[in-house]
Amino acid sequence: MLRATLKSLLARKLRLLLSGLAVVLGVMFVSGAFVLTDTLGRSFDAVFADAYAEVDVSVEAKPKIDVSTAEGMPLSTPMPASVLDRIKAVPGVADAEGVVAADGARMIGSNGKVVTSFGPPQLGQNWLGESDLVEIREGRAPQADDEIVINTALAEAGKVKVGDRVGVLTLAPKKEFTLVGVFGYSGGRDSIGGANEVYFTTPVAQQLMLGKPDVFSNVSVQAADGTTPAALRDELARTLGADYQVKTGEQLAADASAGLKEGLSFFNKILLGFAAVALLVGTFLILNTFSIIVAQRTRELALMRAIGASGKQVIGSVVLEALAVGLIASVLGLAAGIGVGALLAYLFGQLAGGLTLAGLGVPPSAVIGAFAVGMLITVIAALLPAVRASRIPPIAAMQDVATPDRPLTKVTVGGAVVTGIGAVLLFLGLGGHAGDSTLATILGGVLFAFIGVALLTPIISRPVVALLGAMFSWSVPGKLGRLNSGRNPRRTAITAAALMVGIALVTGVTVILDSAKGSIGALAEDTIKAELVISGASSGPRPASFDPAVLEKAAAIPGVRMVDGEYGDMAVVGGERTWVAVSSNVAALQQIFGAKATAGDISTLAPDQMLVSSDTAKARNLTVGSTVPVQLSRGDARTYTVSGIYESSQLTNPVTLPPQAAADFSIPQPIQGFLQLAPGTSVDAVQPQIERLLADSPEVSVADRAGFIEQQTGQLDSLLQMIQILLALAIVIAVLGIINTLALSVLERTRELGLLRAIGLRRAQTMRMITVEAVVISIFGALLGVVVGTGLGAAVVEALKDEGITDLVLPWGQMVTFLILAAIIGVVAAVLPAIRAARINVLGAIAHD
């Protein structure tokens, strides 16, 4: 039985290769994700180990607010310079240096634009001299307050050289400096981790990066001979007390690396998600392949049963074939995944500013994941055909067997049940009834919905396929192709289901994102009563900002009726972390944003007063006159009195503080500006004047309301394009499925094709017949995908109404494009099977058994 199975496998190398290719692509994503995260993880470990190699112990004040990079720009609490003297007096300290190091020093390149880093920090620091790690390659160290040095990577990215005057944006507006030196790191490195670094003299760094003189962000401590870093850490912690964080260099390196790995894990989950989609589509392909193979081998398997093979042996034979396919596919997928992981790591390193990558490694998780997933998926997909094969009666060996259509009752009932389970899970997840398991519940609902619809597909395939095929029935090949596509509903359904999954996901995501764009645009159009908006796109955790003086100058321009600058930051309000905002002109809440007062006065704010939204007031039991302690990123906690409550909307912030509070924000500069013009004033007359005011703020620009809306929704377009590219893999696998089904179908119908050729069907007509069959199946799958995807997308939009996505937007243009694309896919998929069918030897085909 084993020898027979192996010979059977070798006799069908091409068809099994096509089905195995789907598994290869899915496994490639799985193993590639693990290789990527392992390589980058070890690279980050090495980077931060180098960065803190010369630090035995570091001391910094505890931050007033814990802010993740996903929420904004983390800000360390400045330490008074007097702490440095206290540290130097601690036994075991050989030396200590006050360090200024903060994210947010953005250099303006020779092209007048800010040099971005797309992830790595843009550090502003105080120059402490050369060391074993840092070496000046050109020029000298900064000595005067208008001098800076930068790392080589930043100099190359900005195309600047020693002697140039360059602009730098910090907590303060743009300032000009003379570039007096360019430095690098030991080992010939131009940067560490792709960071852009600007070094000032210590007084300038303190003022520009920390906002006040005589303060440090941390103190770097060297242990005396005979004192271990751990022992010195403990002694410093006891001396300084609970207001300070004391860590060894090793701890700092581990913490910094762990933070980046946490962000990397999200990317890893995305790759694994697309791997799951590829494998789901591949499951349909493998199931169809083995179903057709079993149908074609009915007499062969019956003969084995007749000569003594048991049902278990027949199942074992089919499963063994599946294991062989899964094993080969897993090996190839692992190899491809290693290559993809290495390529993605290289691209990530380049985008991160030349991150030095650790050696490529293949973690055990990549190997285990590749073989477990590849072989398991293949065997699961082959089990149903294997069981079906075991039930073939021995008498079938003596008959001219034609595989009859089985009743669709069981599969229809099963499909209805599975679809119902998916609907319930989606209702629980999207309705917010799943608690901490919301994401898992939604994903489970989507999976069950896809499987359920796939099970229901056979019952609807015959009438729908007949209707679609009617478009091509104007010729004999068209009529034959239509009949062929509907003659086996199960096979057609499984083939179409593979394409349905990819099209449904793309359609669903498009519906959600287009609805989000439409809702944002409609809300902004209806609510924002400003003709011009100043804003910018951030390239990291720090949002783009501009000089507050621009607001004052803009207000003086003839025709400008009202100007408002919006500041934002994370704060601790009444013991809870929340987003707070400042409006430079509080009256704008009503006149520009249409805020409606529900209690108190929201038109003015005294320095000790605050406004809250109605949702915030309800959640925290606040009323006009309530007092609330607020801790901002800088300064001490202050108590504010609620003077007004406004109706909550998507454009109103939870908490609005008085303009004076912006000085203690992590970014004490406006991040958006809104200009309302007087009636009759032309936007074209005012906009160029605002552009001139923003000449020293290259991170931001001014646009009319339509341009601002387009800028805000542009990121959704980029996200959609990325998802569409990745989901294209599922569509590629579906094309393989159509090719495989048609190729096996041609082989199965060899005698039939020979008879058709014998009675006059020409080669070109034979090819058209196969093409029509492929196009009908493709359009059927795409139509299913559009319907299912639209339904899922609409359900998500309905569930997100409270989050501001109120308008359901159906992308009719893209839906039509998907159907046209399906027709093209059908034509492409039919090429090889059609050529094979046309080349069939007529006499040999008639004699084919």
PDB file of C-alpha atoms in Angstrom, residues 393-546:
ATOM      1  CA  PRO A 393     -17.295   0.068  -2.528  1.00  0.00           C
ATOM      2  CA  PRO A 394     -15.123  -2.669  -4.089  1.00  0.00           C
ATOM      3  CA  ILE A 395     -17.809  -3.298  -6.734  1.00  0.00           C
ATOM      4  CA  ALA A 396     -16.902   0.096  -8.231  1.00  0.00           C
ATOM      5  CA  ALA A 397     -13.755  -1.534  -9.638  1.00  0.00           C
ATOM      6  CA  MET A 398     -15.882  -3.515 -12.088  1.00  0.00           C
ATOM      7  CA  GLN A 399     -18.008  -0.567 -13.257  1.00  0.00           C
ATOM      8  CA  ASP A 400     -17.490   2.340 -15.622  1.00  0.00           C
ATOM      9  CA  VAL A 401     -17.651   4.732 -12.750  1.00  0.00           C
ATOM     10  CA  ALA A 402     -19.004   8.236 -13.011  1.00  0.00           C
ATOM     11  CA  THR A 403     -18.897  10.120  -9.774  1.00  0.00           C
ATOM     12  CA  PRO A 404     -22.515  11.033  -8.997  1.00  0.00           C
ATOM     13  CA  ASP A 405     -23.528  14.282  -7.388  1.00  0.00           C
ATOM     14  CA  ARG A 406     -24.340  13.723  -3.752  1.00  0.00           C
ATOM     15  CA  PRO A 407     -27.300  15.479  -2.110  1.00  0.00           C
ATOM     16  CA  LEU A 408     -26.479  18.930  -0.756  1.00  0.00           C
ATOM     17  CA  THR A 409     -28.773  18.675   2.271  1.00  0.00           C
ATOM     18  CA  LYS A 410     -26.115  17.925   4.878  1.00  0.00           C
ATOM     19  CA  VAL A 411     -23.604  20.481   3.647  1.00  0.00           C
ATOM     20  CA  THR A 412     -26.329  23.149   3.425  1.00  0.00           C
ATOM     21  CA  VAL A 413     -27.527  22.506   6.968  1.00  0.00           C
ATOM     22  CA  GLY A 414     -23.926  22.489   8.182  1.00  0.00           C
ATOM     23  CA  GLY A 415     -23.240  25.731   6.361  1.00  0.00           C
ATOM     24  CA  ALA A 416     -26.276  27.385   7.898  1.00  0.00           C
ATOM     25  CA  VAL A 417     -25.193  26.312  11.386  1.00  0.00           C
ATOM     26  CA  VAL A 418     -21.585  27.477  10.911  1.00  0.00           C
ATOM     27  CA  THR A 419     -22.739  30.787   9.406  1.00  0.00           C
ATOM     28  CA  GLY A 420     -25.069  31.252  12.376  1.00  0.00           C
ATOM     29  CA  ILE A 421     -22.184  30.685  14.782  1.00  0.00           C
ATOM     30  CA  GLY A 422     -20.128  33.254  12.879  1.00  0.00           C
ATOM     31  CA  ALA A 423     -22.979  35.765  13.021  1.00  0.00           C
ATOM     32  CA  VAL A 424     -23.346  35.297  16.784  1.00  0.00           C
ATOM     33  CA  LEU A 425     -19.600  35.739  17.352  1.00  0.00           C
ATOM     34  CA  LEU A 426     -19.554  38.866  15.199  1.00  0.00           C
ATOM     35  CA  PHE A 427     -22.547  40.253  17.100  1.00  0.00           C
ATOM     36  CA  LEU A 428     -20.817  39.649  20.432  1.00  0.00           C
ATOM     37  CA  GLY A 429     -17.475  41.054  19.271  1.00  0.00           C
ATOM     38  CA  LEU A 430     -18.695  44.065  17.326  1.00  0.00           C
ATOM     39  CA  GLY A 431     -21.331  44.861  19.921  1.00  0.00           C
ATOM     40  CA  GLY A 432     -18.763  45.112  22.706  1.00  0.00           C
ATOM     41  CA  HIS A 433     -20.119  42.080  24.578  1.00  0.00           C
ATOM     42  CA  ALA A 434     -16.926  39.991  24.498  1.00  0.00           C
ATOM     43  CA  GLY A 435     -14.906  41.844  27.150  1.00  0.00           C
ATOM     44  CA  ASP A 436     -11.156  41.258  26.893  1.00  0.00           C
ATOM     45  CA  SER A 437     -11.692  38.687  24.116  1.00  0.00           C
ATOM     46  CA  THR A 438     -13.179  41.156  21.630  1.00  0.00           C
ATOM     47  CA  LEU A 439     -10.513  40.786  18.938  1.00  0.00           C
ATOM     48  CA  ALA A 440     -10.429  36.979  19.186  1.00  0.00           C
ATOM     49  CA  THR A 441     -14.233  36.878  19.045  1.00  0.00           C
ATOM     50  CA  ILE A 442     -14.365  39.068  15.927  1.00  0.00           C
ATOM     51  CA  LEU A 443     -11.662  37.044  14.158  1.00  0.00           C
ATOM     52  CA  GLY A 444     -13.455  33.826  15.100  1.00  0.00           C
ATOM     53  CA  GLY A 445     -16.701  35.266  13.755  1.00  0.00           C
ATOM     54  CA  VAL A 446     -15.047  36.182  10.448  1.00  0.00           C
ATOM     55  CA  LEU A 447     -13.510  32.707  10.151  1.00  0.00           C
ATOM     56  CA  PHE A 448     -16.805  30.927  10.858  1.00  0.00           C
ATOM     57  CA  ALA A 449     -18.612  33.282   8.481  1.00  0.00           C
ATOM     58  CA  PHE A 450     -16.212  32.475   5.660  1.00  0.00           C
ATOM     59  CA  ILE A 451     -16.403  28.720   6.254  1.00  0.00           C
ATOM     60  CA  GLY A 452     -20.192  28.872   6.582  1.00  0.00           C
ATOM     61  CA  VAL A 453     -20.626  30.804   3.350  1.00  0.00           C
ATOM     62  CA  ALA A 454     -18.234  28.384   1.620  1.00  0.00           C
ATOM     63  CA  LEU A 455     -20.428  25.472   2.784  1.00  0.00           C
ATOM     64  CA  LEU A 456     -23.550  27.240   1.546  1.00  0.00           C
ATOM     65  CA  THR A 457     -21.978  28.080  -1.798  1.00  0.00           C
ATOM     66  CA  PRO A 458     -22.844  24.760  -3.569  1.00  0.00           C
ATOM     67  CA  ILE A 459     -26.568  25.277  -3.079  1.00  0.00           C
ATOM     68  CA  ILE A 460     -26.447  28.646  -4.823  1.00  0.00           C
ATOM     69  CA  SER A 461     -23.727  27.921  -7.347  1.00  0.00           C
ATOM     70  CA  ARG A 462     -25.889  26.175  -9.943  1.00  0.00           C
ATOM     71  CA  PRO A 463     -28.503  28.942 -10.448  1.00  0.00           C
ATOM     72  CA  VAL A 464     -25.993  31.779 -10.114  1.00  0.00           C
ATOM     73  CA  VAL A 465     -23.453  30.140 -12.398  1.00  0.00           C
ATOM     74  CA  ALA A 466     -26.200  29.433 -14.933  1.00  0.00           C
ATOM     75  CA  LEU A 467     -27.203  33.097 -14.828  1.00  0.00           C
ATOM     76  CA  LEU A 468     -23.614  34.317 -15.193  1.00  0.00           C
ATOM     77  CA  GLY A 469     -22.923  31.784 -17.926  1.00  0.00           C
ATOM     78  CA  ALA A 470     -25.887  33.061 -19.933  1.00  0.00           C
ATOM     79  CA  MET A 471     -23.733  36.084 -20.831  1.00  0.00           C
ATOM     80  CA  PHE A 472     -21.396  33.775 -22.762  1.00  0.00           C
ATOM     81  CA  SER A 473     -23.983  31.423 -24.269  1.00  0.00           C
ATOM     82  CA  TRP A 474     -24.104  33.144 -27.655  1.00  0.00           C
ATOM     83  CA  SER A 475     -21.823  30.442 -29.094  1.00  0.00           C
ATOM     84  CA  VAL A 476     -21.413  26.688 -28.767  1.00  0.00           C
ATOM     85  CA  PRO A 477     -18.119  26.971 -26.780  1.00  0.00           C
ATOM     86  CA  GLY A 478     -19.841  29.465 -24.483  1.00  0.00           C
ATOM     87  CA  LYS A 479     -22.776  27.134 -23.871  1.00  0.00           C
ATOM     88  CA  LEU A 480     -20.470  24.204 -23.175  1.00  0.00           C
ATOM     89  CA  GLY A 481     -18.334  26.295 -20.818  1.00  0.00           C
ATOM     90  CA  ARG A 482     -21.440  27.407 -18.923  1.00  0.00           C
ATOM     91  CA  LEU A 483     -22.662  23.828 -18.579  1.00  0.00           C
ATOM     92  CA  ASN A 484     -19.231  22.599 -17.463  1.00  0.00           C
ATOM     93  CA  SER A 485     -18.948  25.278 -14.762  1.00  0.00           C
ATOM     94  CA  GLY A 486     -22.273  24.203 -13.277  1.00  0.00           C
ATOM     95  CA  ARG A 487     -22.045  20.432 -13.643  1.00  0.00           C
ATOM     96  CA  ASN A 488     -20.278  19.911 -10.287  1.00  0.00           C
ATOM     97  CA  PRO A 489     -21.591  22.449  -7.735  1.00  0.00           C
ATOM     98  CA  ARG A 490     -19.252  21.300  -4.958  1.00  0.00           C
ATOM     99  CA  ARG A 491     -16.131  21.648  -7.048  1.00  0.00           C
ATOM    100  CA  THR A 492     -17.211  24.997  -8.454  1.00  0.00           C
ATOM    101  CA  ALA A 493     -18.131  26.223  -4.971  1.00  0.00           C
ATOM    102  CA  ILE A 494     -14.796  25.289  -3.399  1.00  0.00           C
ATOM    103  CA  THR A 495     -12.847  26.855  -6.275  1.00  0.00           C
ATOM    104  CA  ALA A 496     -14.905  30.039  -6.094  1.00  0.00           C
ATOM    105  CA  ALA A 497     -14.672  30.127  -2.281  1.00  0.00           C
ATOM    106  CA  ALA A 498     -10.906  30.496  -2.474  1.00  0.00           C
ATOM    107  CA  LEU A 499     -11.304  33.658  -4.542  1.00  0.00           C
ATOM    108  CA  MET A 500     -14.210  34.781  -2.364  1.00  0.00           C
ATOM    109  CA  VAL A 501     -12.043  34.987   0.757  1.00  0.00           C
ATOM    110  CA  GLY A 502      -9.513  37.363  -0.779  1.00  0.00           C
ATOM    111  CA  ILE A 503     -12.105  39.562  -2.499  1.00  0.00           C
ATOM    112  CA  ALA A 504     -14.317  39.610   0.631  1.00  0.00           C
ATOM    113  CA  LEU A 505     -11.480  40.765   2.867  1.00  0.00           C
ATOM    114  CA  VAL A 506     -10.400  43.491   0.450  1.00  0.00           C
ATOM    115  CA  THR A 507     -14.007  44.621  -0.022  1.00  0.00           C
ATOM    116  CA  GLY A 508     -14.724  44.600   3.721  1.00  0.00           C
ATOM    117  CA  VAL A 509     -11.621  46.627   4.557  1.00  0.00           C
ATOM    118  CA  THR A 510     -12.399  49.059   1.738  1.00  0.00           C
ATOM    119  CA  VAL A 511     -15.960  49.557   3.015  1.00  0.00           C
ATOM    120  CA  ILE A 512     -14.687  50.237   6.544  1.00  0.00           C
ATOM    121  CA  LEU A 513     -11.919  52.650   5.535  1.00  0.00           C
ATOM    122  CA  ASP A 514     -14.034  54.462   2.930  1.00  0.00           C
ATOM    123  CA  SER A 515     -16.783  54.831   5.524  1.00  0.00           C
ATOM    124  CA  ALA A 516     -14.245  56.198   7.995  1.00  0.00           C
ATOM    125  CA  LYS A 517     -12.984  58.691   5.398  1.00  0.00           C
ATOM    126  CA  GLY A 518     -16.513  59.704   4.487  1.00  0.00           C
ATOM    127  CA  SER A 519     -17.484  60.148   8.120  1.00  0.00           C
ATOM    128  CA  ILE A 520     -14.397  62.206   8.921  1.00  0.00           C
ATOM    129  CA  GLY A 521     -14.893  64.354   5.850  1.00  0.00           C
ATOM    130  CA  ALA A 522     -18.584  64.929   6.514  1.00  0.00           C
ATOM    131  CA  LEU A 523     -17.985  65.715  10.173  1.00  0.00           C
ATOM    132  CA  ALA A 524     -15.200  68.173   9.407  1.00  0.00           C
ATOM    133  CA  GLU A 525     -17.165  69.783   6.579  1.00  0.00           C
ATOM    134  CA  ASP A 526     -20.259  70.241   8.727  1.00  0.00           C
ATOM    135  CA  THR A 527     -18.546  71.189  11.989  1.00  0.00           C
ATOM    136  CA  ILE A 528     -15.309  73.075  11.328  1.00  0.00           C
ATOM    137  CA  LYS A 529     -16.192  76.645  10.482  1.00  0.00           C
ATOM    138  CA  ALA A 530     -12.678  77.624   9.440  1.00  0.00           C
ATOM    139  CA  GLU A 531     -11.606  78.339   5.886  1.00  0.00           C
ATOM    140  CA  LEU A 532      -7.871  77.672   6.488  1.00  0.00           C
ATOM    141  CA  VAL A 533      -6.155  75.059   8.652  1.00  0.00           C
ATOM    142  CA  ILE A 534      -2.498  74.833   9.695  1.00  0.00           C
ATOM    143  CA  SER A 535      -1.372  71.224  10.268  1.00  0.00           C
ATOM    144  CA  GLY A 536       1.341  68.732   9.438  1.00  0.00           C
ATOM    145  CA  ALA A 537       2.029  65.011   9.227  1.00  0.00           C
ATOM    146  CA  SER A 538       4.222  63.504  11.954  1.00  0.00           C
ATOM    147  CA  SER A 539       6.932  60.942  11.206  1.00  0.00           C
ATOM    148  CA  GLY A 540       7.137  59.554  14.739  1.00  0.00           C
ATOM    149  CA  PRO A 541       5.636  59.957  18.204  1.00  0.00           C
ATOM    150  CA  ARG A 542       6.168  63.719  18.137  1.00  0.00           C
ATOM    151  CA  PRO A 543       3.398  65.578  16.254  1.00  0.00           C
ATOM    152  CA  ALA A 544       4.366  68.412  13.934  1.00  0.00           C
ATOM    153  CA  SER A 545       4.126  71.849  15.587  1.00  0.00           C
ATOM    154  CA  PHE A 546       4.791  75.508  14.815  1.00  0.00           C
TER     155      PHE A 546
END
